[in-house]
Structures are given as C-alpha cells and as structure tokens.
Steps between C-alpha positions, in 0.01 A plus 500: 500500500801576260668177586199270515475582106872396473468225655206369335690589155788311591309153598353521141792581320709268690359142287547703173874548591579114602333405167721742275805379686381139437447572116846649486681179663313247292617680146833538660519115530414443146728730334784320720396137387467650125830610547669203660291229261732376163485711232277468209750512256739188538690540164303161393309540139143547477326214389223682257308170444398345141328761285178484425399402099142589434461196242145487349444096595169576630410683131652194342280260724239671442503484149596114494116404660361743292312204236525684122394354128731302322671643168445152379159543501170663387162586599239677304056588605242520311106569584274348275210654560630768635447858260675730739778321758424819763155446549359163686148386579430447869330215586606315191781196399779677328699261269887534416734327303832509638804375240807354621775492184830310568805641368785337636629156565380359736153385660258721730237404682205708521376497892212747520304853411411749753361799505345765677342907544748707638529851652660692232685771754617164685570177316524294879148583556232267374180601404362187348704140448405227269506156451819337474499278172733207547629304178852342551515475134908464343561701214789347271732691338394698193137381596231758584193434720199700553351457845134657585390726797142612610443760796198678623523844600283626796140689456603683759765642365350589180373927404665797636808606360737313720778291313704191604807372345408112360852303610506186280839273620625172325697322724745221322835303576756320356644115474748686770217607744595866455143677522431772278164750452374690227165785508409516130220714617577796721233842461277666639122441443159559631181269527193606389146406585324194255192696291296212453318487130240234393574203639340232268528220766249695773279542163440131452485431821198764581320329162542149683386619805169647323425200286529319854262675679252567199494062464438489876194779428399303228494130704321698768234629263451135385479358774218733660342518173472069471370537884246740538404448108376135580313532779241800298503298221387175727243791685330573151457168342086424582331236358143646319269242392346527096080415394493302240906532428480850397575799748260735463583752715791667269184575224361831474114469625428708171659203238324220737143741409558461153605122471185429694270720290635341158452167687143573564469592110584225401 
C-alpha cells in the first residue's frame, strides 16, 4: 500500500520538476546573450536632444485675435428717457444713443451696434440677443457722430429679482481694415413689469365707439318710428260728413237746449 502512495506522488511531482528545470535553462540563456551582446556604454557622447523652451506663442496668439477699442477713439451712452439705467420695461422699445468721438488721425468707419442680456456668473451665455443695427457710417477725424439704438426687452423676463448684465458693443474699423470694438454700456440690470396708467387713446376710442352705436340706436328708432307711425296715422283718418256745414256732434246737448229755447223767444 506504502509504495502505491509513492508512486502516485512521484507521477505528480514529476511535470512540476521538468518545468522548474525548463525555467532555469531559459533564464540561463538570457543572462548569457546579456552578457555576450555589446556593451551599453561605447565611450560615444550622449546626444541629450534640443531643450525644450516653454515660449508663451500661444498667449501671444491669443491675444493678437482678441478685437479691443482703439485709443484713438471714443464712445459715450446716454438714455433719454431713461430715469434709472438698471431698471428696463419689458415689453417696451428702449431707445439709446450711442456716441462715437474721433480722436486721432485718421478715418473710422462705424459698422454696427449689438447688444444683448447676458448671464452675469457667465458672460458666454446668452440670455436674450438683440437686433443688430447696421450703419456703415465713416467718422472723419476730429468729427463726432451720434448713432441711435432701440431694443425691446422680453415680458417674460420681466418681475422677480433675477438680474442680467445689458452688453452694448460698437464694432468699428479703420482706412487699414484693422477691426476694433468698444461696450460703452456694460452692468447689470433687471426688467420690470409695464404698470399701465390711463391710457387716453383707449378713452377716445370707447367715446367713438358709443357715439357709434347710440347713432345706429337712433337711425333704428327712426326708422321704426316713420314705419309703424304712418300706417296708424293712415288707420285713424275717417271721413265724417257735417248738416248744414256745422258739426254738431262736438256741442254739449245742454248749449244746443238753450240756443233753441232763445230761438223760440224770439
């Protein structure tokens, strides 16, 4: 029984074995190529390769597209009807005036307005763009030019206590082409809701629309009145016949007594 167990433990360990003695020849053979390869070390220098210069060209790129005002130039707002520059009605045409003063010497031309809600946390975001105002207009040099602008802000946005920043751009170029911008108006507002007072126009027009219907009530009246009028009038008029040409039928009997009596008398 004693050497069935051996011999059983020998067939198992016997693969186990061949594979260690395998694993032992193969890293054998590599550390005898290692050692007959070329060495790593030849004497030759080491070629360390250009070093690297962190220049900022990207920065300075970046900054070239980025479109800025002009120090030749300046532009000034104004509101006219406008009491506080924070608050705007919703629903209604808001009018601007947008100046464009020329300092320097030479001509710009004045392409277009734009402007526009945006998120305040997030200037990329927007909430609410307007019409685009184009007027191609030059400006000579030492001139100044006024140009108008009218938006509408949304009902929709108007009550709560939410606030948008109003982005108003100015986009101009010179006689080289080089494009410039300018925001004269850059803040945060809010838009409120319209409170509608009398309105003088729906007045007048409620008094036309009465005096309208009460001549159509009158022509009605008129006209029934001429209708049906005639024909009761045409109903009543009878023909009575008269004795001796007086009518004696609207004489009191008593009167007619008498007259006879002081006939007879007489």
């Amino acid at each position: 029984m004693l050497w069935k167990l051996l011999l059983i433990a020998s067939l198992c360990l016997s693969p186990v074995l061949v594979r260690a003695q395998e694993e032992d020849q193969i890293m054998d053979g590599d550390e005898d190529s290692l050692d007959d390869g070329a060495p790593l070390d030849d004497g030759a220098p080491l070629d360390d390769g250009e070093p690297i210069v962190h220049e900022e060209t990207a920065n300075a790129e970046e900054e070239d597209f980025v479109i800025k005002a002009s120090p030749d130039a300046k532009v000034f707002y104004a509101f006219p009807k406008m009491s506080d520059e924070t608050r705007f009605p919703g629903g209604k045409m808001v009018k601007a005036l947008i100046g464009f003063q020329n300092n320097g010497h030479k001509s710009f031309i004045v392409d277009n307005v734009e402007a526009g809600f945006r998120y305040p946390m997030d200037y990329n975001y927007v909430i609410q763009n307007f019409t685009s105002f184009r007027y191609n207009r030059e400006v000579a040099p030492g001139a100044t030019q006024t140009f108008l602008y009218m938006f509408v802000p949304s009902e929709q946005l108007a009550g709560g206590s939410r606030t948008f920043s109003l982005v108003m751009s100015l986009n101009y170029k010179d006689d080289e082409g080089n494009l410039f911008t300018d925001s004269p108006f850059n803040e945060t507002v809010s838009v409120h809701e319209v409170d509608e007072g009398f309105d003088t126009e729906i007045f007048f027009m409620y008094i036309l629309l009465a005096a309208f219907f009460g001549i159509m009530l009158f022509g009605a009246q008129y006209l029934l009145s001429s209708a049906f009028g005639g024909r009761k009038s045409a109903r009543k008029a009878i023909e009575t016949g008269t004795s001796g040409g007086i009518d004696y039928d609207y004489i009191p009997r008593e009167h007619l007594k008498k007259t006879a009596k002081a006939g007879k008398r007489d």
